[in-house]
mmCIF file of C-alpha atoms in Angstrom:
data_model
loop_
_atom_site.group_PDB
_atom_site.id
_atom_site.type_symbol
_atom_site.label_atom_id
_atom_site.label_comp_id
_atom_site.label_asym_id
_atom_site.label_seq_id
_atom_site.Cartn_x
_atom_site.Cartn_y
_atom_site.Cartn_z
ATOM 1 C CA UNK A 1 -10.354 42.962 35.708
ATOM 2 C CA UNK A 2 -13.003 40.415 36.535
ATOM 3 C CA UNK A 3 -14.092 40.327 32.888
ATOM 4 C CA UNK A 4 -10.628 39.221 31.686
ATOM 5 C CA UNK A 5 -10.567 36.392 34.211
ATOM 6 C CA UNK A 6 -13.991 35.230 33.056
ATOM 7 C CA UNK A 7 -12.859 35.161 29.414
ATOM 8 C CA UNK A 8 -9.703 33.216 30.246
ATOM 9 C CA UNK A 9 -11.722 30.715 32.280
ATOM 10 C CA UNK A 10 -14.270 30.406 29.435
ATOM 11 C CA UNK A 11 -11.550 29.760 26.829
ATOM 12 C CA UNK A 12 -9.831 27.141 29.018
ATOM 13 C CA UNK A 13 -13.151 25.392 29.695
ATOM 14 C CA UNK A 14 -13.966 25.444 25.973
ATOM 15 C CA UNK A 15 -10.571 23.908 25.055
ATOM 16 C CA UNK A 16 -10.910 21.170 27.679
ATOM 17 C CA UNK A 17 -14.443 20.383 26.481
ATOM 18 C CA UNK A 18 -13.310 20.250 22.861
ATOM 19 C CA UNK A 19 -10.421 17.948 23.779
ATOM 20 C CA UNK A 20 -12.760 15.648 25.712
ATOM 21 C CA UNK A 21 -15.263 15.468 22.825
ATOM 22 C CA UNK A 22 -12.525 14.757 20.251
ATOM 23 C CA UNK A 23 -11.000 12.069 22.490
ATOM 24 C CA UNK A 24 -14.320 10.245 22.616
ATOM 25 C CA UNK A 25 -15.380 10.633 18.984
ATOM 26 C CA UNK A 26 -12.013 10.069 17.227
ATOM 27 C CA UNK A 27 -10.009 7.052 18.357
ATOM 28 C CA UNK A 28 -6.800 8.201 16.657
ATOM 29 C CA UNK A 29 -6.961 11.578 18.401
ATOM 30 C CA UNK A 30 -7.635 9.858 21.727
ATOM 31 C CA UNK A 31 -4.641 7.559 21.255
ATOM 32 C CA UNK A 32 -2.368 10.398 20.139
ATOM 33 C CA UNK A 33 -3.195 12.564 23.153
ATOM 34 C CA UNK A 34 -3.374 9.825 25.784
ATOM 35 C CA UNK A 35 -1.068 10.071 28.772
ATOM 36 C CA UNK A 36 0.594 6.732 28.002
ATOM 37 C CA UNK A 37 1.405 7.874 24.456
ATOM 38 C CA UNK A 38 2.759 11.211 25.664
ATOM 39 C CA UNK A 39 4.980 9.579 28.298
ATOM 40 C CA UNK A 40 6.331 7.088 25.724
ATOM 41 C CA UNK A 41 7.597 10.010 23.649
ATOM 42 C CA UNK A 42 9.806 11.129 26.531
ATOM 43 C CA UNK A 43 11.671 7.813 26.922
ATOM 44 C CA UNK A 44 15.491 7.985 26.957
ATOM 45 C CA UNK A 45 17.088 7.747 23.498
ATOM 46 C CA UNK A 46 18.623 4.276 23.969
ATOM 47 C CA UNK A 47 15.379 2.577 25.095
ATOM 48 C CA UNK A 48 13.569 2.480 21.718
ATOM 49 C CA UNK A 49 12.272 -0.960 20.735
ATOM 50 C CA UNK A 50 11.659 -1.678 17.034
ATOM 51 C CA UNK A 51 8.189 -2.969 16.139
ATOM 52 C CA UNK A 52 7.719 -6.714 15.737
ATOM 53 C CA UNK A 53 6.068 -6.433 12.348
ATOM 54 C CA UNK A 54 7.769 -4.493 9.549
ATOM 55 C CA UNK A 55 4.561 -2.593 8.745
ATOM 56 C CA UNK A 56 1.337 -2.604 10.696
ATOM 57 C CA UNK A 57 -1.970 -1.924 9.069
ATOM 58 C CA UNK A 58 -3.154 1.558 10.043
ATOM 59 C CA UNK A 59 -6.428 2.223 11.803
ATOM 60 C CA UNK A 60 -8.468 4.485 9.587
ATOM 61 C CA UNK A 61 -11.095 7.014 10.373
ATOM 62 C CA UNK A 62 -13.018 6.200 7.245
ATOM 63 C CA UNK A 63 -14.040 9.422 5.572
ATOM 64 C CA UNK A 64 -15.361 7.574 2.547
ATOM 65 C CA UNK A 65 -18.965 6.872 3.476
ATOM 66 C CA UNK A 66 -19.971 5.330 0.156
ATOM 67 C CA UNK A 67 -22.045 2.198 0.574
ATOM 68 C CA UNK A 68 -20.283 -0.941 -0.662
ATOM 69 C CA UNK A 69 -21.192 -1.941 -4.209
ATOM 70 C CA UNK A 70 -24.138 -4.268 -4.566
ATOM 71 C CA UNK A 71 -21.874 -6.748 -6.336
ATOM 72 C CA UNK A 72 -18.102 -6.771 -6.044
ATOM 73 C CA UNK A 73 -16.178 -7.481 -9.233
ATOM 74 C CA UNK A 74 -14.516 -10.869 -9.473
ATOM 75 C CA UNK A 75 -10.935 -9.583 -9.686
ATOM 76 C CA UNK A 76 -7.368 -10.160 -8.514
ATOM 77 C CA UNK A 77 -4.222 -8.040 -8.636
ATOM 78 C CA UNK A 78 -1.669 -10.054 -10.635
ATOM 79 C CA UNK A 79 1.825 -8.617 -10.224
ATOM 80 C CA UNK A 80 5.001 -9.712 -12.000
ATOM 81 C CA UNK A 81 7.918 -8.938 -9.683
ATOM 82 C CA UNK A 82 11.315 -10.033 -8.474
ATOM 83 C CA UNK A 83 12.623 -10.170 -4.921
ATOM 84 C CA UNK A 84 14.678 -7.025 -5.617
ATOM 85 C CA UNK A 85 11.493 -5.066 -6.382
ATOM 86 C CA UNK A 86 10.358 -5.242 -2.743
ATOM 87 C CA UNK A 87 10.682 -1.507 -1.956
ATOM 88 C CA UNK A 88 8.705 -0.459 -5.033
ATOM 89 C CA UNK A 89 6.094 -3.142 -4.435
ATOM 90 C CA UNK A 90 5.648 -2.081 -0.797
ATOM 91 C CA UNK A 91 5.183 1.581 -1.799
ATOM 92 C CA UNK A 92 2.697 0.672 -4.541
ATOM 93 C CA UNK A 93 0.736 -1.676 -2.283
ATOM 94 C CA UNK A 94 0.505 0.925 0.500
ATOM 95 C CA UNK A 95 -0.936 3.451 -1.933
ATOM 96 C CA UNK A 96 -3.326 0.910 -3.399
ATOM 97 C CA UNK A 97 -4.483 -0.261 0.033
ATOM 98 C CA UNK A 98 -4.843 3.276 1.413
ATOM 99 C CA UNK A 99 -6.880 4.561 -1.508
ATOM 100 C CA UNK A 100 -8.852 1.588 -2.761
ATOM 101 C CA UNK A 101 -8.349 -1.971 -1.605
ATOM 102 C CA UNK A 102 -9.020 -1.353 2.102
ATOM 103 C CA UNK A 103 -12.677 -1.110 1.079
ATOM 104 C CA UNK A 104 -12.787 -4.179 -1.182
ATOM 105 C CA UNK A 105 -10.049 -6.608 -0.003
ATOM 106 C CA UNK A 106 -9.171 -7.960 -3.440
ATOM 107 C CA UNK A 107 -6.527 -10.731 -3.406
ATOM 108 C CA UNK A 108 -2.997 -10.423 -4.801
ATOM 109 C CA UNK A 109 -1.059 -12.939 -6.905
ATOM 110 C CA UNK A 110 2.694 -12.387 -7.279
ATOM 111 C CA UNK A 111 4.494 -14.173 -10.116
ATOM 112 C CA UNK A 112 8.236 -14.628 -10.581
ATOM 113 C CA UNK A 113 10.639 -16.945 -12.415
ATOM 114 C CA UNK A 114 12.483 -17.551 -9.108
ATOM 115 C CA UNK A 115 11.023 -18.467 -5.695
ATOM 116 C CA UNK A 116 10.081 -15.421 -3.591
ATOM 117 C CA UNK A 117 12.136 -14.766 -0.458
ATOM 118 C CA UNK A 118 10.577 -15.069 2.997
ATOM 119 C CA UNK A 119 11.129 -11.320 3.487
ATOM 120 C CA UNK A 120 9.184 -10.531 0.300
ATOM 121 C CA UNK A 121 6.351 -12.818 1.373
ATOM 122 C CA UNK A 122 6.229 -11.373 4.911
ATOM 123 C CA UNK A 123 6.129 -7.721 3.806
ATOM 124 C CA UNK A 124 3.561 -8.149 1.036
ATOM 125 C CA UNK A 125 1.312 -10.388 3.143
ATOM 126 C CA UNK A 126 1.406 -7.905 6.012
ATOM 127 C CA UNK A 127 0.343 -4.948 3.866
ATOM 128 C CA UNK A 128 -2.408 -6.651 1.871
ATOM 129 C CA UNK A 129 -5.974 -6.519 3.155
ATOM 130 C CA UNK A 130 -6.910 -9.507 0.980
ATOM 131 C CA UNK A 131 -5.254 -12.869 0.544
ATOM 132 C CA UNK A 132 -1.806 -13.142 -1.059
ATOM 133 C CA UNK A 133 -0.503 -15.999 -3.214
ATOM 134 C CA UNK A 134 2.906 -16.506 -4.790
ATOM 135 C CA UNK A 135 3.458 -18.311 -8.082
ATOM 136 C CA UNK A 136 6.493 -19.622 -9.884
ATOM 137 C CA UNK A 137 6.508 -19.497 -13.679
ATOM 138 C CA UNK A 138 9.142 -21.398 -15.691
ATOM 139 C CA UNK A 139 11.886 -19.135 -17.070
ATOM 140 C CA UNK A 140 11.286 -20.311 -20.653
ATOM 141 C CA UNK A 141 7.731 -18.921 -20.499
ATOM 142 C CA UNK A 142 9.162 -15.391 -20.102
ATOM 143 C CA UNK A 143 11.136 -15.560 -23.346
ATOM 144 C CA UNK A 144 9.839 -14.935 -26.846
ATOM 145 C CA UNK A 145 8.705 -18.258 -28.383
ATOM 146 C CA UNK A 146 10.923 -19.696 -31.126
ATOM 147 C CA UNK A 147 8.059 -19.834 -33.679
ATOM 148 C CA UNK A 148 7.751 -15.993 -33.790
ATOM 149 C CA UNK A 149 9.153 -14.439 -37.002
ATOM 150 C CA UNK A 150 11.632 -11.864 -35.616
ATOM 151 C CA UNK A 151 11.526 -9.718 -38.790
ATOM 152 C CA UNK A 152 7.734 -9.300 -38.581
ATOM 153 C CA UNK A 153 7.957 -8.707 -34.822
ATOM 154 C CA UNK A 154 10.617 -5.984 -35.331
ATOM 155 C CA UNK A 155 8.480 -4.215 -37.930
ATOM 156 C CA UNK A 156 5.459 -4.381 -35.619
ATOM 157 C CA UNK A 157 7.500 -2.943 -32.716
ATOM 158 C CA UNK A 158 8.767 -0.089 -34.907
ATOM 159 C CA UNK A 159 5.179 0.713 -35.899
ATOM 160 C CA UNK A 160 4.071 0.712 -32.263
ATOM 161 C CA UNK A 161 6.871 3.163 -31.415
ATOM 162 C CA UNK A 162 5.657 5.442 -34.245
ATOM 163 C CA UNK A 163 2.102 5.139 -32.869
ATOM 164 C CA UNK A 164 3.356 6.084 -29.367
ATOM 165 C CA UNK A 165 2.283 2.789 -27.812
ATOM 166 C CA UNK A 166 3.718 2.540 -24.295
ATOM 167 C CA UNK A 167 6.494 -0.115 -24.219
ATOM 168 C CA UNK A 168 5.817 -0.651 -27.942
ATOM 169 C CA UNK A 169 9.530 -0.889 -28.711
ATOM 170 C CA UNK A 170 10.211 -3.585 -26.137
ATOM 171 C CA UNK A 171 10.954 -7.032 -27.511
ATOM 172 C CA UNK A 172 9.149 -8.640 -24.592
ATOM 173 C CA UNK A 173 7.252 -7.181 -21.651
ATOM 174 C CA UNK A 174 8.319 -9.802 -19.135
ATOM 175 C CA UNK A 175 10.534 -9.516 -16.101
ATOM 176 C CA UNK A 176 13.627 -8.818 -18.176
ATOM 177 C CA UNK A 177 13.214 -5.033 -18.062
ATOM 178 C CA UNK A 178 13.703 -4.808 -14.255
ATOM 179 C CA UNK A 179 10.400 -3.289 -13.214
ATOM 180 C CA UNK A 180 7.294 -4.819 -11.650
ATOM 181 C CA UNK A 181 4.089 -5.018 -13.654
ATOM 182 C CA UNK A 182 0.466 -5.183 -12.628
ATOM 183 C CA UNK A 183 -1.548 -7.151 -15.183
#
């Protein structure tokens, strides 16, 4: 009987020790298992307060231990988007930030033929780890120029479709096809 009690005591002591070590070495684990966090989960249903920011940047336990490159490329993410593309842009930016840009902090440039809404600016600026700029391009710059021979352009598009070129059949790859583009 005494042996069973010893084993139970040993297992409990081992679990408490493991919990203590994980709380010290991993901040996210320590926050998740803290008493204040556990008591907040038991608040009454009507007392929930929405966060101030629409999306907060996560704290990462960085598993990628690669050293930073000796020289960072001189680059920028240039994205053609409309205000209505916000949900898709937010999803794409989260993936990009989670997997790549949190290490390098490259800037973003958003271009549109209409001014961006404050909501669009707030969400994209909050997610980005680098700087964010918004540009306005005149609507006439999105259309095919008048000096282009439409017959030659049609033949070239048909050939690109035959050659399986992505978007080869599109008359123009601007904002008119209702999807954001990263250049």
